[in-house]
mmCIF file of C-alpha atoms in Angstrom:
data_model
loop_
_atom_site.group_PDB
_atom_site.id
_atom_site.type_symbol
_atom_site.label_atom_id
_atom_site.label_comp_id
_atom_site.label_asym_id
_atom_site.label_seq_id
_atom_site.Cartn_x
_atom_site.Cartn_y
_atom_site.Cartn_z
ATOM 1 C CA MET A 119 148.173 104.250 127.060
ATOM 2 C CA ALA A 120 145.153 106.026 125.549
ATOM 3 C CA SER A 121 144.382 102.956 123.461
ATOM 4 C CA ARG A 122 143.919 100.645 126.462
ATOM 5 C CA PRO A 123 140.357 101.793 127.392
ATOM 6 C CA ILE A 124 139.282 101.470 123.745
ATOM 7 C CA SER A 125 140.795 97.993 123.550
ATOM 8 C CA LEU A 126 139.000 96.976 126.736
ATOM 9 C CA VAL A 127 135.656 98.226 125.358
ATOM 10 C CA LEU A 128 136.137 96.300 122.128
ATOM 11 C CA LEU A 129 137.183 93.172 124.006
ATOM 12 C CA THR A 130 134.113 93.429 126.251
ATOM 13 C CA ALA A 131 131.798 93.833 123.257
ATOM 14 C CA ILE A 132 133.313 90.849 121.469
ATOM 15 C CA LEU A 133 133.104 88.740 124.634
ATOM 16 C CA LEU A 134 129.410 89.623 125.068
ATOM 17 C CA ALA A 135 128.728 88.698 121.464
ATOM 18 C CA VAL A 136 130.483 85.342 121.823
ATOM 19 C CA ILE A 137 128.551 84.608 125.028
ATOM 20 C CA TYR A 138 125.299 85.472 123.262
ATOM 21 C CA LEU A 139 126.055 83.253 120.314
ATOM 22 C CA VAL A 140 126.761 80.362 122.656
ATOM 23 C CA VAL A 141 123.476 80.942 124.486
ATOM 24 C CA VAL A 142 121.554 81.468 121.239
ATOM 25 C CA PRO A 143 122.859 78.765 118.875
ATOM 26 C CA ASP A 144 121.744 77.367 115.558
ATOM 27 C CA ASP A 145 121.963 80.415 113.278
ATOM 28 C CA PHE A 146 119.525 82.588 115.249
ATOM 29 C CA LYS A 147 116.528 80.311 114.861
ATOM 30 C CA LEU A 148 113.224 81.867 115.922
ATOM 31 C CA THR A 149 112.478 79.826 119.026
ATOM 32 C CA GLU A 150 115.860 80.483 120.581
ATOM 33 C CA VAL A 151 115.883 84.241 120.060
ATOM 34 C CA PHE A 152 113.058 84.904 122.491
ATOM 35 C CA SER A 153 113.507 81.801 124.633
ATOM 36 C CA GLY A 154 110.798 82.232 127.242
ATOM 37 C CA SER A 155 110.680 86.034 127.210
ATOM 38 C CA SER A 156 108.519 88.689 125.590
ATOM 39 C CA PRO A 157 110.190 91.290 123.397
ATOM 40 C CA SER A 158 107.980 93.916 125.034
ATOM 41 C CA CYS A 159 110.279 93.884 128.049
ATOM 42 C CA ALA A 160 113.431 92.475 126.496
ATOM 43 C CA ASN A 161 115.075 95.872 126.317
ATOM 44 C CA ASN A 162 115.458 96.141 130.111
ATOM 45 C CA GLY A 163 114.643 99.823 129.953
ATOM 46 C CA SER A 164 117.073 100.746 127.195
ATOM 47 C CA ALA A 165 116.479 104.320 126.031
ATOM 48 C CA ALA A 166 117.142 103.249 122.445
ATOM 49 C CA SER A 167 114.381 100.628 122.392
ATOM 50 C CA MET A 168 111.429 101.286 120.074
ATOM 51 C CA THR A 169 108.803 99.909 122.485
ATOM 52 C CA THR A 170 106.274 102.515 123.602
ATOM 53 C CA SER A 171 105.873 101.088 127.108
ATOM 54 C CA THR A 172 107.415 98.762 129.640
ATOM 55 C CA ALA A 173 105.636 95.756 131.121
ATOM 56 C CA ALA A 174 105.252 97.635 134.421
ATOM 57 C CA GLN A 175 103.659 100.626 132.701
ATOM 58 C CA LEU A 176 101.300 98.362 130.821
ATOM 59 C CA ALA A 177 100.201 96.563 133.986
ATOM 60 C CA ALA A 178 99.640 99.860 135.811
ATOM 61 C CA ASP A 179 97.814 101.647 132.995
ATOM 62 C CA ASP A 180 94.169 100.630 133.098
ATOM 63 C CA ALA A 181 93.423 103.087 130.297
ATOM 64 C CA VAL A 182 95.258 100.986 127.705
ATOM 65 C CA ASP A 183 92.622 99.502 125.425
ATOM 66 C CA LEU A 184 94.624 98.933 122.259
ATOM 67 C CA ARG A 185 97.752 96.844 121.670
ATOM 68 C CA VAL A 186 99.483 96.678 118.306
ATOM 69 C CA PHE A 187 102.566 94.755 117.165
ATOM 70 C CA ILE A 188 104.371 96.036 114.062
ATOM 71 C CA GLY A 189 107.195 94.165 112.353
ATOM 72 C CA ILE A 190 109.584 96.128 110.156
ATOM 73 C CA VAL A 191 110.737 93.755 107.431
ATOM 74 C CA THR A 192 114.439 94.349 106.766
ATOM 75 C CA VAL A 193 117.711 92.493 106.157
ATOM 76 C CA PRO A 194 120.629 91.782 108.526
ATOM 77 C CA GLY A 195 123.078 94.195 106.864
ATOM 78 C CA ALA A 196 120.799 97.270 107.096
ATOM 79 C CA TYR A 197 122.454 98.582 110.271
ATOM 80 C CA GLU A 198 122.249 102.292 109.468
ATOM 81 C CA ARG A 199 118.561 102.100 108.577
ATOM 82 C CA ARG A 200 117.747 100.274 111.819
ATOM 83 C CA ALA A 201 119.676 102.876 113.828
ATOM 84 C CA LEU A 202 117.701 105.664 112.148
ATOM 85 C CA LEU A 203 114.379 103.924 112.699
ATOM 86 C CA ARG A 204 115.165 103.287 116.366
ATOM 87 C CA LEU A 205 115.725 107.002 116.865
ATOM 88 C CA ALA A 206 112.666 108.003 114.857
ATOM 89 C CA TYR A 207 110.311 105.708 116.756
ATOM 90 C CA SER A 208 111.816 106.093 120.225
ATOM 91 C CA LEU A 209 111.341 109.881 120.051
ATOM 92 C CA GLN A 210 107.653 109.640 119.178
ATOM 93 C CA PRO A 211 105.315 110.283 122.125
ATOM 94 C CA ARG A 212 103.432 107.292 123.420
ATOM 95 C CA PRO A 213 99.937 107.075 121.864
ATOM 96 C CA ALA A 214 97.244 107.831 124.435
ATOM 97 C CA GLY A 215 95.635 104.665 125.758
ATOM 98 C CA ALA A 216 97.601 102.422 123.418
ATOM 99 C CA VAL A 217 100.732 100.296 123.222
ATOM 100 C CA VAL A 218 102.434 100.002 119.846
ATOM 101 C CA ASP A 219 105.461 97.693 119.899
ATOM 102 C CA VAL A 220 107.749 98.004 116.875
ATOM 103 C CA ARG A 221 110.310 95.304 116.058
ATOM 104 C CA PHE A 222 112.692 94.466 113.202
ATOM 105 C CA VAL A 223 112.071 91.209 111.317
ATOM 106 C CA LEU A 224 114.926 89.191 109.781
ATOM 107 C CA CYS A 225 115.277 85.698 108.405
ATOM 108 C CA THR A 226 118.122 83.418 109.518
ATOM 109 C CA VAL A 227 121.331 85.384 110.033
ATOM 110 C CA ASP A 228 124.056 83.385 108.280
ATOM 111 C CA LYS A 229 126.962 85.724 107.440
ATOM 112 C CA GLU A 230 129.798 85.758 109.962
ATOM 113 C CA GLU A 231 129.884 89.540 110.352
ATOM 114 C CA ASP A 232 126.108 89.764 110.671
ATOM 115 C CA ARG A 233 125.975 87.026 113.296
ATOM 116 C CA ILE A 234 128.245 89.092 115.556
ATOM 117 C CA LEU A 235 126.869 92.554 114.799
ATOM 118 C CA VAL A 236 123.198 91.543 114.954
ATOM 119 C CA ALA A 237 123.953 89.784 118.250
ATOM 120 C CA LEU A 238 125.241 93.101 119.607
ATOM 121 C CA GLU A 239 122.005 94.790 118.511
ATOM 122 C CA VAL A 240 119.947 92.133 120.251
ATOM 123 C CA ILE A 241 121.940 92.578 123.452
ATOM 124 C CA ALA A 242 121.721 96.364 123.331
ATOM 125 C CA HIS A 243 118.142 96.846 122.121
ATOM 126 C CA GLY A 244 116.134 93.602 122.307
ATOM 127 C CA ASP A 245 114.084 94.669 119.292
ATOM 128 C CA ILE A 246 114.915 92.034 116.659
ATOM 129 C CA LEU A 247 112.786 89.044 115.709
ATOM 130 C CA VAL A 248 114.659 86.382 113.714
ATOM 131 C CA LEU A 249 112.508 83.981 111.721
ATOM 132 C CA ASN A 250 113.469 80.463 110.725
ATOM 133 C CA CYS A 251 113.565 81.160 106.983
ATOM 134 C CA THR A 252 115.979 82.087 104.217
ATOM 135 C CA GLU A 253 116.112 85.831 103.551
ATOM 136 C CA ASN A 254 113.799 86.729 100.655
ATOM 137 C CA MET A 255 111.386 89.352 99.340
ATOM 138 C CA ASN A 256 108.618 87.300 97.754
ATOM 139 C CA ASP A 257 109.246 83.714 98.720
ATOM 140 C CA GLY A 258 107.512 83.219 102.042
ATOM 141 C CA LYS A 259 108.862 85.808 104.494
ATOM 142 C CA THR A 260 105.443 87.409 104.940
ATOM 143 C CA TYR A 261 103.898 84.039 105.774
ATOM 144 C CA ALA A 262 106.769 83.216 108.145
ATOM 145 C CA TYR A 263 106.246 86.496 109.991
ATOM 146 C CA PHE A 264 102.459 86.458 110.348
ATOM 147 C CA SER A 265 102.466 82.788 111.327
ATOM 148 C CA ALA A 266 105.192 83.302 113.942
ATOM 149 C CA VAL A 267 103.706 86.218 115.881
ATOM 150 C CA PRO A 268 100.643 84.344 117.236
ATOM 151 C CA ARG A 269 102.932 81.585 118.567
ATOM 152 C CA LEU A 270 105.364 84.037 120.152
ATOM 153 C CA PHE A 271 102.663 85.980 121.960
ATOM 154 C CA ALA A 272 100.046 83.292 122.566
ATOM 155 C CA ASP A 273 100.083 84.062 126.296
ATOM 156 C CA ARG A 274 99.211 87.716 125.709
ATOM 157 C CA PRO A 275 97.719 88.380 122.280
ATOM 158 C CA TYR A 276 97.818 91.783 120.653
ATOM 159 C CA ASP A 277 94.687 93.332 119.153
ATOM 160 C CA TYR A 278 96.385 93.894 115.795
ATOM 161 C CA VAL A 279 99.497 92.671 113.986
ATOM 162 C CA GLY A 280 101.153 94.720 111.248
ATOM 163 C CA LYS A 281 103.964 94.462 108.725
ATOM 164 C CA THR A 282 105.828 97.379 107.185
ATOM 165 C CA ASP A 283 108.928 98.216 105.128
ATOM 166 C CA ASP A 284 112.083 99.854 106.447
ATOM 167 C CA ASP A 285 111.492 102.840 104.153
ATOM 168 C CA THR A 286 108.139 103.586 105.810
ATOM 169 C CA TYR A 287 107.568 105.874 108.788
ATOM 170 C CA TYR A 288 104.429 105.134 110.814
ATOM 171 C CA ARG A 289 103.172 107.907 113.070
ATOM 172 C CA LEU A 290 102.110 105.805 116.010
ATOM 173 C CA ALA A 291 99.560 108.151 117.596
ATOM 174 C CA SER A 292 97.809 108.602 114.247
ATOM 175 C CA LEU A 293 97.896 104.855 113.678
ATOM 176 C CA ALA A 294 96.349 104.151 117.070
ATOM 177 C CA GLU A 295 93.659 106.752 116.433
ATOM 178 C CA SER A 296 92.887 105.202 113.037
ATOM 179 C CA LEU A 297 92.480 101.742 114.605
ATOM 180 C CA ARG A 298 90.503 102.698 117.690
ATOM 181 C CA GLY A 299 86.867 101.773 117.301
ATOM 182 C CA LYS A 300 87.547 99.542 114.305
ATOM 183 C CA ALA A 301 86.535 95.874 114.144
ATOM 184 C CA ARG A 302 88.837 93.487 115.972
ATOM 185 C CA ARG A 303 87.915 90.514 113.859
ATOM 186 C CA ASP A 304 88.545 90.051 110.135
ATOM 187 C CA ALA A 305 90.159 93.499 109.984
ATOM 188 C CA TYR A 306 92.522 94.538 107.161
ATOM 189 C CA HIS A 307 93.967 98.057 107.418
ATOM 190 C CA GLY A 308 96.311 100.000 105.154
ATOM 191 C CA PHE A 309 96.399 101.712 101.767
ATOM 192 C CA LEU A 310 94.372 99.968 99.054
ATOM 193 C CA THR A 311 96.239 99.706 95.782
ATOM 194 C CA PRO A 312 95.908 100.167 92.861
ATOM 195 C CA CYS A 313 93.899 103.117 94.154
ATOM 196 C CA HIS A 314 90.448 103.790 92.677
ATOM 197 C CA TRP A 315 90.518 100.517 90.752
ATOM 198 C CA LEU A 316 88.432 97.332 90.682
ATOM 199 C CA PRO A 317 87.648 96.471 94.328
ATOM 200 C CA GLU A 318 88.014 92.741 93.686
ATOM 201 C CA LYS A 319 91.584 93.313 92.472
ATOM 202 C CA GLN A 320 92.813 95.621 95.223
ATOM 203 C CA TYR A 321 95.128 94.732 98.098
ATOM 204 C CA MET A 322 96.961 96.665 100.788
ATOM 205 C CA SER A 323 100.185 98.303 99.644
ATOM 206 C CA GLY A 324 103.404 96.853 101.001
ATOM 207 C CA MET A 325 104.251 100.190 102.628
ATOM 208 C CA GLY A 326 102.412 98.784 105.638
ATOM 209 C CA TYR A 327 99.301 96.841 106.510
ATOM 210 C CA ILE A 328 97.698 95.606 109.701
ATOM 211 C CA VAL A 329 95.304 92.772 110.457
ATOM 212 C CA SER A 330 93.363 91.838 113.562
ATOM 213 C CA TRP A 331 94.844 89.151 115.799
ATOM 214 C CA ASP A 332 92.354 86.497 114.651
ATOM 215 C CA VAL A 333 93.555 86.903 111.050
ATOM 216 C CA ALA A 334 97.189 86.378 112.072
ATOM 217 C CA ALA A 335 96.124 83.335 114.113
ATOM 218 C CA TRP A 336 94.237 81.964 111.084
ATOM 219 C CA ILE A 337 97.378 82.359 108.942
ATOM 220 C CA ALA A 338 99.380 80.447 111.568
ATOM 221 C CA GLU A 339 96.776 77.671 111.504
ATOM 222 C CA THR A 340 96.715 77.445 107.681
ATOM 223 C CA PRO A 341 100.080 75.952 106.611
ATOM 224 C CA GLU A 342 99.009 75.599 102.967
ATOM 225 C CA LEU A 343 99.403 79.377 102.656
ATOM 226 C CA ARG A 344 103.165 78.886 102.954
ATOM 227 C CA ASP A 345 103.363 77.776 99.319
ATOM 228 C CA ASP A 346 100.600 80.049 97.992
ATOM 229 C CA HIS A 347 102.794 82.854 96.648
ATOM 230 C CA ASP A 348 102.745 83.057 92.868
ATOM 231 C CA ASP A 349 102.812 86.880 92.811
ATOM 232 C CA TRP A 350 104.163 89.733 94.939
ATOM 233 C CA GLU A 351 103.659 88.725 98.571
ATOM 234 C CA ASP A 352 101.415 91.689 99.312
ATOM 235 C CA VAL A 353 99.168 90.764 96.371
ATOM 236 C CA ASN A 354 99.088 87.173 97.604
ATOM 237 C CA PHE A 355 98.268 88.311 101.139
ATOM 238 C CA GLY A 356 95.095 90.037 99.968
ATOM 239 C CA GLY A 357 94.256 86.902 97.987
ATOM 240 C CA TRP A 358 94.661 84.739 101.090
ATOM 241 C CA LEU A 359 92.106 86.830 102.965
ATOM 242 C CA ARG A 360 89.617 86.656 100.110
ATOM 243 C CA LYS A 361 89.967 82.910 99.657
ATOM 244 C CA GLY A 362 89.758 82.339 103.406
ATOM 245 C CA GLY A 363 86.670 84.492 103.885
ATOM 246 C CA ARG A 364 88.605 86.981 106.024
ATOM 247 C CA TYR A 365 88.357 89.957 103.637
ATOM 248 C CA LYS A 366 85.474 91.577 105.530
ATOM 249 C CA ASN A 367 86.377 94.687 107.522
ATOM 250 C CA VAL A 368 88.631 96.573 105.118
ATOM 251 C CA TYR A 369 89.940 100.004 106.141
ATOM 252 C CA ASN A 370 91.563 102.154 103.491
ATOM 253 C CA GLU A 371 93.705 104.999 104.889
ATOM 254 C CA GLU A 372 94.045 106.964 101.650
ATOM 255 C CA PRO A 373 95.162 109.800 101.666
ATOM 256 C CA ARG A 374 96.727 109.497 105.151
ATOM 257 C CA MET A 375 99.108 106.789 103.958
ATOM 258 C CA TYR A 376 101.170 107.806 100.947
ATOM 259 C CA ASP A 377 104.518 107.834 99.138
ATOM 260 C CA TYR A 378 106.921 110.694 99.788
ATOM 261 C CA TRP A 379 106.885 113.631 97.357
ATOM 262 C CA ASP A 380 108.621 117.003 97.186
ATOM 263 C CA ARG A 381 108.978 119.709 94.563
ATOM 264 C CA GLU A 382 112.498 118.648 93.631
ATOM 265 C CA MET A 383 111.320 115.258 92.412
ATOM 266 C CA ASP A 384 110.717 114.482 88.757
ATOM 267 C CA ALA A 385 107.310 112.989 89.543
ATOM 268 C CA ASP A 386 103.726 114.215 89.629
ATOM 269 C CA ILE A 387 101.342 114.195 92.546
ATOM 270 C CA ASN A 388 98.763 111.418 92.282
ATOM 271 C CA CYS A 389 96.450 109.309 94.441
ATOM 272 C CA PHE A 390 99.319 107.618 96.290
ATOM 273 C CA ARG A 391 102.106 110.229 96.102
ATOM 274 C CA HIS A 392 101.661 113.744 97.450
ATOM 275 C CA GLU A 393 102.861 116.379 99.902
ATOM 276 C CA HIS A 394 103.046 115.696 103.614
ATOM 277 C CA ARG A 395 99.869 115.875 105.668
ATOM 278 C CA ALA A 396 99.738 116.789 109.346
ATOM 279 C CA ASP A 397 97.316 113.893 109.962
ATOM 280 C CA ALA A 398 99.455 111.291 108.160
ATOM 281 C CA VAL A 399 99.353 107.693 109.372
ATOM 282 C CA ALA A 400 102.381 106.512 107.353
ATOM 283 C CA VAL A 401 104.848 107.884 104.805
ATOM 284 C CA HIS A 402 106.511 105.506 102.342
ATOM 285 C CA LYS A 403 109.435 105.612 99.886
ATOM 286 C CA LEU A 404 111.878 107.236 102.313
ATOM 287 C CA LYS A 405 114.807 105.864 100.343
ATOM 288 C CA ASP A 406 117.582 108.224 101.429
ATOM 289 C CA ARG A 407 118.707 110.391 104.340
ATOM 290 C CA LEU A 408 117.398 113.642 102.868
ATOM 291 C CA LYS A 409 113.863 112.278 102.503
ATOM 292 C CA TRP A 410 114.012 110.989 106.063
ATOM 293 C CA ALA A 411 115.372 114.318 107.340
ATOM 294 C CA ARG A 412 112.677 116.359 105.590
ATOM 295 C CA THR A 413 109.942 114.015 106.782
ATOM 296 C CA LEU A 414 111.113 114.005 110.391
ATOM 297 C CA HIS A 415 111.471 117.807 110.280
ATOM 298 C CA PHE A 416 107.910 118.186 108.966
ATOM 299 C CA PHE A 417 106.570 116.118 111.856
ATOM 300 C CA ASN A 418 108.642 118.048 114.439
ATOM 301 C CA ALA A 419 110.796 115.100 115.466
ATOM 302 C CA THR A 420 113.448 117.525 116.782
ATOM 303 C CA GLN A 421 111.064 119.428 119.050
ATOM 304 C CA GLY A 422 112.715 117.890 122.093
ATOM 305 C CA LEU A 423 116.013 119.632 121.327
ATOM 306 C CA ARG A 424 116.964 121.982 124.170
ATOM 307 C CA PRO A 425 119.457 124.862 124.315
ATOM 308 C CA SER A 426 122.934 123.923 125.507
ATOM 309 C CA LYS A 427 126.346 125.510 125.823
ATOM 310 C CA MET A 428 127.632 122.481 123.888
ATOM 311 C CA TYR A 429 126.202 123.664 120.555
ATOM 312 C CA HIS A 430 124.135 126.234 118.697
ATOM 313 C CA LEU A 431 121.615 124.725 116.289
ATOM 314 C CA ASP A 432 119.501 126.667 113.834
ATOM 315 C CA LEU A 433 117.532 123.907 112.142
ATOM 316 C CA GLU A 434 115.581 126.227 109.876
ATOM 317 C CA ASN A 435 118.770 127.647 108.346
ATOM 318 C CA ASN A 436 120.795 124.437 108.624
ATOM 319 C CA ILE A 437 123.440 126.013 110.874
ATOM 320 C CA TYR A 438 125.342 123.777 113.290
ATOM 321 C CA ARG A 439 128.169 125.311 115.276
ATOM 322 C CA VAL A 440 129.782 125.388 118.689
#
C-alpha cells in the first residue's frame, strides 16, 4: 500500500510531461518554448526560480533603474549543475534597484530522456531558454543566443544582456554595482584576456561577458555573423564588435572576475587566478562540488540557515547530526 502514493506522484509527473510535450512540439524549438510569455514571470512564484523579482514587484518598484538578462550556457544532461545553480542564485539577495534575470540556455533537446526531464524542469522552474540550433561549443551557439534575446524581449528590452558558463558564479549585487553608471550603448563588460597583453588582441573571457542591449540588437540584425566563427566563439565575439565598430565602451573587471584558486591546487596565483575576494563580481572554473562548496561558504551563502530541532549543523567543523 505504501507504494501507491509514490506511483501516483510518478504518474502525475509523467502525465504533465506528456501534456507539455504536446503543447510544446517540434523538439523544443525556440519560438514555442516561450509562446507569448516572458520568462521573467514564467515561474509563477516558484521558490526555486532564479529570477530576482516578479513582474508585480518590478511594476511596483520605481527605484529599479537597471535590468540585466544573463544566459547560462549549458547542455540538456547537466541536471545536477542546474539544480546547484538554481539554489546558489535563488539564495542571493536581490540587488538594490536592479533586476537580474538568470536563465539556462540550451540548443534543441533531441534525446528521449532529456525531452521528458527538461520538460519537467520547464514546468517546475520556467528558467530554460531553448534555441533552435544543434548543441555545440564553438559552432554558432553564442550567435544563436545573442540574436534570440532581442526578439524574445522586444516588447520590454533589458539594459544589458550577458552570457556565462555553468562553472561560473556571478555575484549579482556586485555585478549590478559594476554596471551602474556605465554606458548603455556599445558596452562590453567582463574580464579582458589574455590579461596585460596587446589591447588589439584582447577579448572578454568566456567565464562571462555582458553587452548593452543595442549590441545584442545589432547582432540580431547582422545575420552574416552566424558564419563568422573561425576561432573560439569568445575570440570571435570580440572580433565582431571590432569589425562592427561596437568595441567602444570596454569595461575590464580584473581582478574582481577570476578563476578559482586554493592552496591545495598545483597551480600558481596569476593575473586571472587567485584567492577569493569579498568584492568579487564572478568566480570561474568551479568544476566540482568542493570548489562550489568552498566558494559558496566564502560568500556566506548559508547565512540564512536557522537553528532547528531537526538537525545540528556546525559548518565550520563540518559536523552534521540530528
